[in-house]
Amino acid sequence: MEWETVIGLEIHVQLKTQSKIFSGAAVDFGQEPNTNACAVDLALPGTLPVLNKAVIEMAVQFGLALNAEIGYRSVFERKNYFYPDLPKGYQTTQLDEPIVGQAKVKIELEDGSEKTIRLHHAHLEEDAGKSLHEDFAGKSGIDLNRAGTALIEIVSEPDMRSAEEAVAFLKKIHSIVTYLGISDGEMSQGSMRCDANVSVRPLGQEEYGTRAEIKNINSFRFVERAIGVEVERQIDLITDGGTVVQETRLYDSDKNETRPMRSKEVANDYRYFPCPDLLPVELEESYVQSLKESLPELPDAKKKRFCSDYGLSSYDAGLLTQERPVADYFEEVATECKDAKLAANWINGELSAQLNKEDLEISNSPLVAKTLGQLITRVVDGTISGKQAKQLFETLWTEGGEVNQTIEAEGLKQVSDSGAIEELVNQVIAENPQQVENFRSAPEEKQKKMFGFFVGQVMKLSQGQANPAEVNKILKVKL
Ligand code: ADP
Ligand code: MG
């Protein structure tokens, strides 16, 4: 039987505010436990929440960026449950009236095809603290630094049909929140976490299968793997005559498996009710409008512009605009060397391969944009060949240095002197009389193909140092 995978994502994004959503305590990752928690975060009696205006601004920007319905009226609710890292005994969140409503999100897949994933809604809520189990034998430590940090939770419809689509959706959301600057999107630090709801059904069946929810996956790679093993588990289970139960599961990346955490609570168990300490949030049209006008250029628009202004392919432009620092880097390189296509090739090729290999972000690239731009300039003006450029790139990558000085020091200049090249051409013609004869008697469209042979011979003779453009020019005349 053929199976179809169905996936819906719930993505938690930490908002990059200075203070927490309902208190004045600082939001700052990696501090001493409990140094960034105030009386409100500790839920001391008599404290009251005060809504952070920046949080509303960021959520509305997010909604506008997706062209979503904006919740002009949104309401905070209490979601009641007990857990040691939640001193209030409830999480303040939104349920029926969230700040961001439905939207359609376009994703692009490896093969170039596009797909639309529907957003169910996105709502604001506070994060909980952290329980620390490792440092205390037989006890747990509670760190409330994270308690009260602002989150936006983004809930998709179950519209994804493969792990690849889920990763593409997650990357799109990552790209939008980081372009907007409303989150640093650092998955490894937990600023962006993803719950994947996964089910399978026989291909062609309309009804959804029962889903399992895999909690708190913290990297793109793990999202892909977790979904992969979960789908396999469900299919095996059903094929063996079992049934999938609706539950929350945990992905263990060391063992590459998912295992049960707890059975999923029914929403009713949380006894949601509107928080009496917080007024409904009502937005004015002019406020939303002014935020709309101040939105930065977003990935889709940038991609379009890269295609039209720089003449890039949709594929190249897509790669370059996924993350804003890469797009900025590209524009700097292109401005420096004035050859956008070469700039794109170098960044999507050599540079991105090296960054991947060493697990570096582009902001930490040993070659800054200006340097790569200068390197490409020397290729464009014929000082160095493509092959020599790769060698130069490697030297600059490992040893640093300035482009022109390194070209001199490494003796990387290609031979452009027409007299020297002419000699090489004469030699090749003299050594290959039969090929020359064949070439001269061939019809024109065949000559084009045969020409490459002579270029190759001259390049070989020059040990790759001859300027190919010059070689072409002289060969044409001589032949
Ligand atoms: P809950 O109220 O339990 O959180 P929701 O209906 O709000 O459940 O859905 C939560 C997430 O699960 C959404 O992202 C949704 O797209 C996804 N989802 C719902 N049903 C399925 C299913 N059968 N298979 C996969 N994902 C699903
Ligand atoms: Mg949910």
Short mmCIF file of C-alpha atoms and ligand atoms in Angstrom, two decimals:
data_model
loop_
_atom_site.label_atom_id
_atom_site.label_comp_id
_atom_site.label_asym_id
_atom_site.label_seq_id
_atom_site.Cartn_x
_atom_site.Cartn_y
_atom_site.Cartn_z
CA MET A 1 0.00 0.00 0.00
CA GLU A 2 1.13 3.53 -0.67
CA TRP A 3 1.08 5.95 2.25
CA GLU A 4 0.75 9.68 2.42
CA THR A 5 2.32 11.76 5.18
CA VAL A 6 0.39 14.67 6.70
CA ILE A 7 2.22 17.29 8.76
CA GLY A 8 1.16 20.40 10.64
CA LEU A 9 3.70 22.55 12.47
CA GLU A 10 3.49 24.64 15.61
CA ILE A 11 6.48 26.96 15.72
CA HIS A 12 7.50 28.93 18.78
CA VAL A 13 9.54 32.01 18.06
CA GLN A 14 11.14 34.03 20.85
CA LEU A 15 10.70 37.73 20.23
CA LYS A 16 13.79 39.90 20.46
CA THR A 17 12.49 42.36 23.02
CA GLN A 18 14.63 44.00 25.68
CA SER A 19 12.24 43.11 28.47
CA LYS A 20 9.66 40.39 29.03
CA ILE A 21 6.11 40.33 27.75
CA PHE A 22 4.50 41.28 31.09
CA SER A 23 7.38 42.50 33.25
CA GLY A 24 10.39 44.80 33.13
CA ALA A 25 12.97 42.01 33.68
CA ALA A 26 15.66 41.77 31.01
CA VAL A 27 15.59 39.16 28.25
CA ASP A 28 19.16 37.94 27.91
CA PHE A 29 20.26 34.42 27.04
CA GLY A 30 22.95 32.62 29.03
CA GLN A 31 22.88 34.59 32.32
CA GLU A 32 23.28 33.19 35.85
CA PRO A 33 20.07 31.36 36.84
CA ASN A 34 17.37 33.58 38.35
CA THR A 35 19.19 36.86 37.81
CA ASN A 36 16.72 37.99 35.14
CA ALA A 37 13.48 37.24 36.97
CA CYS A 38 11.52 39.85 38.88
CA ALA A 39 8.58 39.68 41.27
CA VAL A 40 6.09 39.40 38.38
CA ASP A 41 7.97 36.45 36.85
CA LEU A 42 8.12 34.80 40.26
CA ALA A 43 4.35 35.33 40.62
CA LEU A 44 4.68 36.93 44.02
CA PRO A 45 1.29 37.84 45.51
CA GLY A 46 0.03 41.27 44.58
CA THR A 47 2.02 41.63 41.37
CA LEU A 48 0.27 42.51 38.14
CA PRO A 49 1.29 42.10 34.51
CA VAL A 50 1.88 45.10 32.24
CA LEU A 51 1.84 44.35 28.52
CA ASN A 52 5.05 45.18 26.62
CA LYS A 53 4.16 47.42 23.67
CA ALA A 54 7.10 46.14 21.58
CA VAL A 55 5.61 42.66 21.61
CA ILE A 56 2.41 43.85 19.96
CA GLU A 57 4.42 45.79 17.39
CA MET A 58 6.45 42.71 16.46
CA ALA A 59 3.45 40.43 16.22
CA VAL A 60 1.62 42.87 13.95
CA GLN A 61 4.72 43.23 11.77
CA PHE A 62 4.83 39.45 11.47
CA GLY A 63 1.17 39.33 10.46
CA LEU A 64 1.63 42.11 7.92
CA ALA A 65 4.70 40.42 6.43
CA LEU A 66 2.58 37.33 5.71
CA ASN A 67 -0.34 39.39 4.48
CA ALA A 68 -2.35 37.70 7.21
CA GLU A 69 -5.61 38.77 8.77
CA ILE A 70 -4.72 41.07 11.64
CA GLY A 71 -6.51 40.57 14.93
CA TYR A 72 -7.65 44.12 15.58
CA ARG A 73 -8.94 42.85 18.87
CA SER A 74 -7.02 40.14 20.68
CA VAL A 75 -7.47 38.66 24.11
CA PHE A 76 -5.05 37.09 26.57
CA GLU A 77 -6.21 33.96 28.32
CA ARG A 78 -4.97 31.85 31.19
CA LYS A 79 -4.04 28.29 30.35
CA ASN A 80 -4.01 26.55 33.70
CA TYR A 81 -1.64 23.76 34.57
CA PHE A 82 0.85 22.93 37.26
CA TYR A 83 4.54 22.67 36.61
CA PRO A 84 7.48 23.66 38.82
CA ASP A 85 8.89 26.07 36.22
CA LEU A 86 5.52 27.90 35.99
CA PRO A 87 5.10 29.65 39.33
CA LYS A 88 1.78 31.34 38.42
CA GLY A 89 0.09 28.00 37.84
CA TYR A 90 -1.03 29.20 34.41
CA GLN A 91 0.52 30.37 31.18
CA THR A 92 -0.77 33.64 29.76
CA THR A 93 -1.54 32.96 26.10
CA GLN A 94 -4.18 33.63 23.44
CA LEU A 95 -6.82 31.20 22.22
CA ASP A 96 -9.99 32.30 20.42
CA GLU A 97 -8.93 35.82 19.57
CA PRO A 98 -5.27 35.74 18.51
CA ILE A 99 -3.33 38.72 17.23
CA VAL A 100 -2.66 37.15 13.81
CA GLY A 101 -5.30 35.25 11.85
CA GLN A 102 -5.24 33.17 8.68
CA ALA A 103 -2.65 33.55 5.96
CA LYS A 104 -1.18 31.77 2.99
CA VAL A 105 2.55 31.07 3.00
CA LYS A 106 4.39 30.23 -0.19
CA ILE A 107 7.20 27.70 0.00
CA GLU A 108 9.62 26.59 -2.67
CA LEU A 109 10.96 23.03 -2.98
CA GLU A 110 14.29 21.62 -4.19
CA ASP A 111 12.86 20.80 -7.62
CA GLY A 112 11.79 24.42 -8.10
CA SER A 113 8.09 23.79 -7.60
CA GLU A 114 6.02 26.02 -5.34
CA LYS A 115 3.36 25.21 -2.82
CA THR A 116 1.07 27.19 -0.54
CA ILE A 117 0.77 26.28 3.13
CA ARG A 118 -2.13 27.78 5.04
CA LEU A 119 -1.48 29.42 8.36
CA HIS A 120 -4.22 28.69 10.90
CA HIS A 121 -3.23 31.63 13.12
CA ALA A 122 -0.36 32.98 15.24
CA HIS A 123 -0.76 33.99 18.85
CA LEU A 124 1.25 35.63 21.60
CA GLU A 125 2.20 33.93 24.82
CA GLU A 126 4.83 33.83 27.52
CA ASP A 127 7.55 31.22 27.79
CA ALA A 128 7.98 29.11 30.94
CA GLY A 129 11.13 28.80 33.05
CA LYS A 130 13.51 25.88 32.85
CA SER A 131 13.94 22.86 35.07
CA LEU A 132 17.57 21.84 35.45
CA HIS A 133 18.03 18.20 36.27
CA GLU A 134 21.70 17.60 35.67
CA ASP A 135 23.53 19.64 38.29
CA PHE A 136 21.54 18.51 41.30
CA ALA A 137 21.65 14.87 42.36
CA GLY A 138 18.15 13.71 43.28
CA LYS A 139 16.76 17.24 42.97
CA SER A 140 15.75 19.65 40.25
CA GLY A 141 16.83 23.24 39.95
CA ILE A 142 14.46 25.90 38.67
CA ASP A 143 15.75 28.77 36.53
CA LEU A 144 13.15 31.45 35.91
CA ASN A 145 15.25 33.64 33.60
CA ARG A 146 13.23 32.46 30.61
CA ALA A 147 9.86 32.74 32.42
CA GLY A 148 7.83 35.51 30.82
CA THR A 149 9.91 35.80 27.65
CA ALA A 150 7.63 36.79 24.76
CA LEU A 151 6.82 34.09 22.22
CA ILE A 152 4.79 34.11 19.07
CA GLU A 153 3.39 30.67 18.30
CA ILE A 154 2.73 30.05 14.64
CA VAL A 155 0.26 27.28 13.86
CA SER A 156 -0.05 25.84 10.37
CA GLU A 157 -2.87 23.84 8.86
CA PRO A 158 -1.98 20.18 8.22
CA ASP A 159 -0.94 21.05 4.66
CA MET A 160 2.54 19.59 4.40
CA ARG A 161 3.02 16.22 2.75
CA SER A 162 6.70 15.49 3.34
CA ALA A 163 9.57 16.29 5.68
CA GLU A 164 11.05 18.42 2.90
CA GLU A 165 7.92 20.58 2.78
CA ALA A 166 7.95 20.94 6.57
CA VAL A 167 11.58 22.08 6.54
CA ALA A 168 10.88 24.51 3.69
CA PHE A 169 7.97 26.00 5.68
CA LEU A 170 10.08 26.30 8.81
CA LYS A 171 12.86 27.96 6.83
CA LYS A 172 10.40 30.40 5.33
CA ILE A 173 9.16 31.42 8.77
CA HIS A 174 12.76 31.66 9.97
CA SER A 175 13.62 33.84 7.05
CA ILE A 176 10.68 36.19 7.65
CA VAL A 177 11.19 36.66 11.39
CA THR A 178 14.91 37.31 10.96
CA TYR A 179 14.36 39.71 8.03
CA LEU A 180 11.93 41.61 10.24
CA GLY A 181 14.47 41.50 13.05
CA ILE A 182 11.78 40.42 15.52
CA SER A 183 13.78 37.31 16.52
CA ASP A 184 17.36 36.15 16.26
CA GLY A 185 15.98 32.77 15.13
CA GLU A 186 18.81 30.87 16.84
CA MET A 187 17.43 27.36 16.93
CA SER A 188 20.40 26.05 18.90
CA GLN A 189 19.63 28.50 21.72
CA GLY A 190 15.95 27.71 21.67
CA SER A 191 14.87 31.05 20.17
CA MET A 192 12.97 29.07 17.58
CA ARG A 193 11.47 25.67 18.41
CA CYS A 194 9.16 23.49 16.47
CA ASP A 195 6.50 20.91 17.32
CA ALA A 196 5.70 18.61 14.41
CA ASN A 197 2.27 16.97 14.22
CA VAL A 198 2.61 13.90 12.07
CA SER A 199 0.11 11.36 10.75
CA VAL A 200 -0.09 8.95 7.84
CA ARG A 201 -3.00 7.76 5.71
CA PRO A 202 -3.42 5.41 2.74
CA LEU A 203 -2.86 7.43 -0.42
CA GLY A 204 -6.22 8.60 -1.75
CA GLN A 205 -8.00 8.47 1.61
CA GLU A 206 -9.67 11.76 2.48
CA GLU A 207 -9.81 11.41 6.24
CA TYR A 208 -6.69 12.23 8.22
CA GLY A 209 -4.97 9.55 10.28
CA THR A 210 -4.40 9.92 14.03
CA ARG A 211 -1.47 12.22 14.72
CA ALA A 212 1.42 12.21 17.10
CA GLU A 213 2.99 15.48 18.16
CA ILE A 214 6.77 15.55 18.34
CA LYS A 215 7.79 18.29 20.75
CA ASN A 216 10.55 20.87 20.81
CA ILE A 217 12.70 20.00 17.84
CA ASN A 218 15.56 22.47 17.72
CA SER A 219 17.25 22.25 14.32
CA PHE A 220 16.23 22.06 10.67
CA ARG A 221 18.09 18.77 10.30
CA PHE A 222 16.33 17.22 13.31
CA VAL A 223 12.92 18.27 11.98
CA GLU A 224 13.65 16.35 8.82
CA ARG A 225 14.95 13.28 10.68
CA ALA A 226 12.29 13.28 13.39
CA ILE A 227 9.50 13.32 10.82
CA GLY A 228 11.27 10.61 8.82
CA VAL A 229 11.52 8.14 11.70
CA GLU A 230 8.05 8.98 13.01
CA VAL A 231 6.46 8.28 9.63
CA GLU A 232 8.31 4.96 9.46
CA ARG A 233 7.18 4.05 12.97
CA GLN A 234 3.52 4.81 12.22
CA ILE A 235 3.50 2.87 8.96
CA ASP A 236 5.17 -0.15 10.60
CA LEU A 237 2.72 0.02 13.47
CA ILE A 238 -0.35 0.10 11.22
CA THR A 239 1.03 -2.55 8.87
CA ASP A 240 1.53 -4.83 11.87
CA GLY A 241 -2.13 -4.43 12.80
CA GLY A 242 -1.67 -1.78 15.49
CA THR A 243 -3.13 1.72 15.75
CA VAL A 244 -1.48 5.09 16.25
CA VAL A 245 -2.49 6.78 19.50
CA GLN A 246 -2.71 10.54 19.81
CA GLU A 247 0.15 11.50 22.08
CA THR A 248 3.10 13.77 22.61
CA ARG A 249 6.44 12.27 21.67
CA LEU A 250 10.03 13.28 22.10
CA TYR A 251 12.71 13.06 19.43
CA ASP A 252 16.00 11.60 20.64
CA SER A 253 18.65 12.70 18.15
CA ASP A 254 21.32 10.34 19.56
CA LYS A 255 19.18 7.26 18.99
CA ASN A 256 17.32 8.81 16.03
CA GLU A 257 13.94 7.70 17.39
CA THR A 258 10.81 9.22 18.83
CA ARG A 259 9.35 7.95 22.11
CA PRO A 260 6.25 8.80 24.14
CA MET A 261 6.38 11.76 26.55
CA ARG A 262 2.85 11.98 27.81
CA SER A 263 -0.60 11.41 26.37
CA LYS A 264 -2.01 14.62 24.91
CA GLU A 265 -4.19 16.59 27.27
CA VAL A 266 -7.58 17.63 26.01
CA ALA A 267 -7.82 21.41 25.64
CA ASN A 268 -10.57 21.47 28.27
CA ASP A 269 -8.19 20.27 30.93
CA TYR A 270 -6.49 23.65 30.85
CA ARG A 271 -9.59 25.54 31.96
CA TYR A 272 -8.82 28.44 29.66
CA PHE A 273 -10.43 31.75 30.57
CA PRO A 274 -9.73 35.39 29.69
CA CYS A 275 -7.10 36.85 32.00
CA PRO A 276 -8.84 39.39 34.26
CA ASP A 277 -5.54 41.22 34.81
CA LEU A 278 -5.12 42.18 31.15
CA LEU A 279 -7.41 44.20 28.95
CA PRO A 280 -8.22 43.05 25.43
CA VAL A 281 -5.77 44.61 22.99
CA GLU A 282 -7.46 46.86 20.44
CA LEU A 283 -5.47 48.17 17.49
CA GLU A 284 -6.18 51.31 15.56
CA GLU A 285 -6.09 51.20 11.78
CA SER A 286 -3.57 54.07 11.64
CA TYR A 287 -1.22 52.16 13.96
CA VAL A 288 -1.33 49.06 11.76
CA GLN A 289 -0.93 51.22 8.68
CA SER A 290 2.19 52.93 9.99
CA LEU A 291 3.76 49.55 10.80
CA LYS A 292 2.91 48.39 7.31
CA GLU A 293 4.70 51.35 5.80
CA SER A 294 7.84 50.70 7.80
CA LEU A 295 8.21 47.02 6.85
CA PRO A 296 11.62 46.19 5.38
CA GLU A 297 12.00 44.50 2.01
CA LEU A 298 11.01 40.86 2.58
CA PRO A 299 12.47 37.65 1.08
CA ASP A 300 9.95 37.24 -1.76
CA ALA A 301 10.26 40.86 -2.87
CA LYS A 302 14.03 40.76 -2.63
CA LYS A 303 14.11 37.59 -4.71
CA LYS A 304 12.04 39.25 -7.42
CA ARG A 305 14.30 42.27 -7.41
CA PHE A 306 17.44 40.11 -7.62
CA CYS A 307 15.96 38.41 -10.71
CA SER A 308 14.99 41.63 -12.46
CA ASP A 309 17.80 43.98 -11.41
CA TYR A 310 20.70 41.55 -11.52
CA GLY A 311 19.41 39.12 -14.13
CA LEU A 312 19.77 36.14 -11.78
CA SER A 313 17.92 32.86 -12.20
CA SER A 314 15.04 32.26 -9.83
CA TYR A 315 17.04 29.42 -8.27
CA ASP A 316 20.11 31.57 -7.56
CA ALA A 317 18.01 34.47 -6.30
CA GLY A 318 16.10 32.08 -4.02
CA LEU A 319 19.30 30.78 -2.44
CA LEU A 320 20.69 34.28 -1.97
CA THR A 321 17.60 35.77 -0.37
CA GLN A 322 16.69 33.05 2.10
CA GLU A 323 18.72 34.75 4.83
CA ARG A 324 19.23 38.48 4.95
CA PRO A 325 22.96 38.46 5.79
CA VAL A 326 23.58 36.39 2.64
CA ALA A 327 21.52 38.80 0.53
CA ASP A 328 23.42 41.78 1.95
CA TYR A 329 26.73 40.02 1.34
CA PHE A 330 25.75 39.35 -2.27
CA GLU A 331 24.80 42.96 -2.94
CA GLU A 332 28.13 44.14 -1.57
CA VAL A 333 30.08 41.67 -3.73
CA ALA A 334 28.05 42.54 -6.83
CA THR A 335 28.57 46.27 -6.29
CA GLU A 336 32.31 45.77 -5.89
CA CYS A 337 32.87 43.54 -8.95
CA LYS A 338 29.98 44.73 -11.13
CA ASP A 339 29.28 41.20 -12.33
CA ALA A 340 26.22 39.93 -10.47
CA LYS A 341 26.14 36.52 -12.11
CA LEU A 342 29.73 35.73 -11.17
CA ALA A 343 29.07 37.06 -7.68
CA ALA A 344 26.07 34.73 -7.34
CA ASN A 345 28.06 31.76 -8.65
CA TRP A 346 30.89 32.34 -6.21
CA ILE A 347 28.60 32.81 -3.21
CA ASN A 348 26.28 29.88 -3.97
CA GLY A 349 29.21 27.70 -5.05
CA GLU A 350 32.68 28.00 -3.58
CA LEU A 351 31.85 30.22 -0.62
CA SER A 352 28.77 28.37 0.55
CA ALA A 353 30.57 25.01 0.22
CA GLN A 354 33.43 26.25 2.39
CA LEU A 355 31.08 27.79 4.97
CA ASN A 356 29.14 24.53 5.16
CA LYS A 357 32.28 22.49 5.49
CA GLU A 358 33.47 24.54 8.43
CA ASP A 359 29.99 25.08 9.85
CA LEU A 360 30.29 28.87 9.65
CA GLU A 361 27.71 31.59 9.17
CA ILE A 362 28.36 34.08 6.38
CA SER A 363 28.84 36.80 9.00
CA ASN A 364 31.91 34.87 10.19
CA SER A 365 33.30 34.21 6.71
CA PRO A 366 37.09 34.62 6.57
CA LEU A 367 36.53 36.39 3.25
CA VAL A 368 34.51 39.55 3.72
CA ALA A 369 32.28 40.67 0.84
CA LYS A 370 34.68 43.36 -0.34
CA THR A 371 37.54 40.87 -0.66
CA LEU A 372 35.48 38.40 -2.67
CA GLY A 373 34.33 41.29 -4.85
CA GLN A 374 37.94 42.29 -5.52
CA LEU A 375 38.86 38.69 -6.34
CA ILE A 376 36.05 38.49 -8.90
CA THR A 377 37.11 41.84 -10.36
CA ARG A 378 40.52 40.35 -11.15
CA VAL A 379 38.81 37.48 -12.96
CA VAL A 380 36.61 39.85 -14.94
CA ASP A 381 39.53 42.03 -16.02
CA GLY A 382 41.54 38.97 -17.05
CA THR A 383 44.34 39.28 -14.50
CA ILE A 384 43.70 35.76 -13.24
CA SER A 385 41.96 32.74 -14.72
CA GLY A 386 39.03 30.95 -13.15
CA LYS A 387 41.34 28.21 -11.99
CA GLN A 388 43.79 30.65 -10.46
CA ALA A 389 40.89 32.42 -8.76
CA LYS A 390 40.03 29.19 -6.92
CA GLN A 391 43.63 28.93 -5.77
CA LEU A 392 43.58 32.55 -4.65
CA PHE A 393 40.29 31.98 -2.83
CA GLU A 394 41.82 29.12 -0.89
CA THR A 395 44.87 31.14 0.11
CA LEU A 396 42.74 34.09 1.23
CA TRP A 397 40.43 31.72 3.11
CA THR A 398 43.17 30.01 5.08
CA GLU A 399 45.77 32.76 5.40
CA GLY A 400 43.82 35.98 4.94
CA GLY A 401 45.49 38.85 3.10
CA GLU A 402 44.80 41.40 0.41
CA VAL A 403 43.76 40.36 -3.11
CA ASN A 404 46.34 42.18 -5.26
CA GLN A 405 49.23 41.51 -2.93
CA THR A 406 48.40 37.81 -2.80
CA ILE A 407 48.19 37.63 -6.59
CA GLU A 408 51.71 39.08 -6.75
CA ALA A 409 53.11 36.99 -3.91
CA GLU A 410 51.73 33.72 -5.31
CA GLY A 411 52.67 34.52 -8.90
CA LEU A 412 49.09 33.99 -9.95
CA LYS A 413 48.89 36.29 -12.94
CA GLN A 414 47.70 34.73 -16.13
CA VAL A 415 49.49 35.34 -19.40
CA SER A 416 47.63 37.96 -21.42
CA ASP A 417 50.60 39.15 -23.44
CA SER A 418 49.48 38.57 -27.02
CA GLY A 419 53.02 37.93 -28.30
CA ALA A 420 53.54 35.11 -25.82
CA ILE A 421 50.15 33.61 -26.58
CA GLU A 422 50.71 33.86 -30.30
CA GLU A 423 53.81 31.73 -29.91
CA LEU A 424 51.82 29.07 -28.09
CA VAL A 425 49.13 29.15 -30.78
CA ASN A 426 51.74 28.76 -33.53
CA GLN A 427 53.20 25.78 -31.72
CA VAL A 428 49.81 24.05 -31.36
CA ILE A 429 49.00 24.63 -35.03
CA ALA A 430 52.37 23.26 -36.10
CA GLU A 431 52.01 20.15 -33.93
CA ASN A 432 48.50 19.27 -35.12
CA PRO A 433 48.47 19.54 -38.93
CA GLN A 434 45.73 16.92 -39.40
CA GLN A 435 43.32 18.65 -36.96
CA VAL A 436 44.04 21.99 -38.63
CA GLU A 437 43.31 20.48 -42.03
CA ASN A 438 40.03 18.96 -40.77
CA PHE A 439 39.03 22.22 -39.15
CA ARG A 440 39.61 24.30 -42.25
CA SER A 441 37.58 22.00 -44.49
CA ALA A 442 34.68 21.59 -42.02
CA PRO A 443 31.38 23.49 -42.37
CA GLU A 444 30.95 26.42 -40.01
CA GLU A 445 28.58 24.84 -37.51
CA LYS A 446 31.01 21.94 -37.07
CA GLN A 447 33.96 24.27 -36.65
CA LYS A 448 32.45 25.68 -33.49
CA LYS A 449 32.75 22.29 -31.79
CA MET A 450 36.23 21.59 -33.13
CA PHE A 451 37.54 24.95 -31.98
CA GLY A 452 37.48 23.81 -28.33
CA PHE A 453 40.21 21.27 -29.04
CA PHE A 454 42.70 23.99 -30.02
CA VAL A 455 41.79 26.18 -27.02
CA GLY A 456 42.37 23.19 -24.78
CA GLN A 457 45.78 22.48 -26.31
CA VAL A 458 46.96 26.07 -25.91
CA MET A 459 45.73 26.22 -22.31
CA LYS A 460 47.51 22.97 -21.56
CA LEU A 461 50.71 24.20 -23.10
CA SER A 462 50.53 27.36 -20.97
CA GLN A 463 49.90 25.26 -17.86
CA GLY A 464 46.56 26.95 -17.41
CA GLN A 465 48.08 30.42 -17.28
CA ALA A 466 47.03 31.78 -20.66
CA ASN A 467 44.12 34.19 -20.70
CA PRO A 468 41.34 32.18 -22.40
CA ALA A 469 39.75 35.25 -24.01
CA GLU A 470 43.06 36.20 -25.58
CA VAL A 471 43.69 32.61 -26.70
CA ASN A 472 40.29 32.51 -28.40
CA LYS A 473 40.93 35.76 -30.20
CA ILE A 474 44.34 34.80 -31.59
CA LEU A 475 43.33 31.24 -32.47
CA LYS A 476 40.41 32.52 -34.53
CA VAL A 477 42.71 34.65 -36.62
CA LYS A 478 45.39 31.99 -37.05
CA LEU A 479 43.02 29.17 -37.97
P1 ADP B 1 -4.62 21.07 19.43
O1 ADP B 1 -5.81 21.89 19.72
O2 ADP B 1 -4.62 19.73 20.08
O3 ADP B 1 -3.31 21.79 19.57
P2 ADP B 1 -5.04 21.56 16.63
O4 ADP B 1 -6.23 21.07 15.92
O5 ADP B 1 -4.98 22.98 17.00
O6 ADP B 1 -4.77 20.66 17.89
O7 ADP B 1 -3.78 21.24 15.71
C1 ADP B 1 -2.50 21.39 16.17
C2 ADP B 1 -1.58 21.16 15.01
O8 ADP B 1 -1.71 19.82 14.52
C3 ADP B 1 -1.84 22.05 13.82
O9 ADP B 1 -0.60 22.49 13.32
C4 ADP B 1 -2.52 21.16 12.81
O10 ADP B 1 -2.19 21.53 11.49
C5 ADP B 1 -1.91 19.80 13.12
N1 ADP B 1 -2.78 18.65 12.81
C6 ADP B 1 -4.08 18.50 13.12
N2 ADP B 1 -4.52 17.31 12.70
C7 ADP B 1 -3.46 16.67 12.12
C8 ADP B 1 -3.29 15.38 11.52
N3 ADP B 1 -4.26 14.48 11.44
N4 ADP B 1 -2.06 15.08 11.03
C9 ADP B 1 -1.05 15.96 11.12
N5 ADP B 1 -1.17 17.16 11.69
C10 ADP B 1 -2.36 17.52 12.19
MG MG B 2 -1.54 23.25 20.21
#
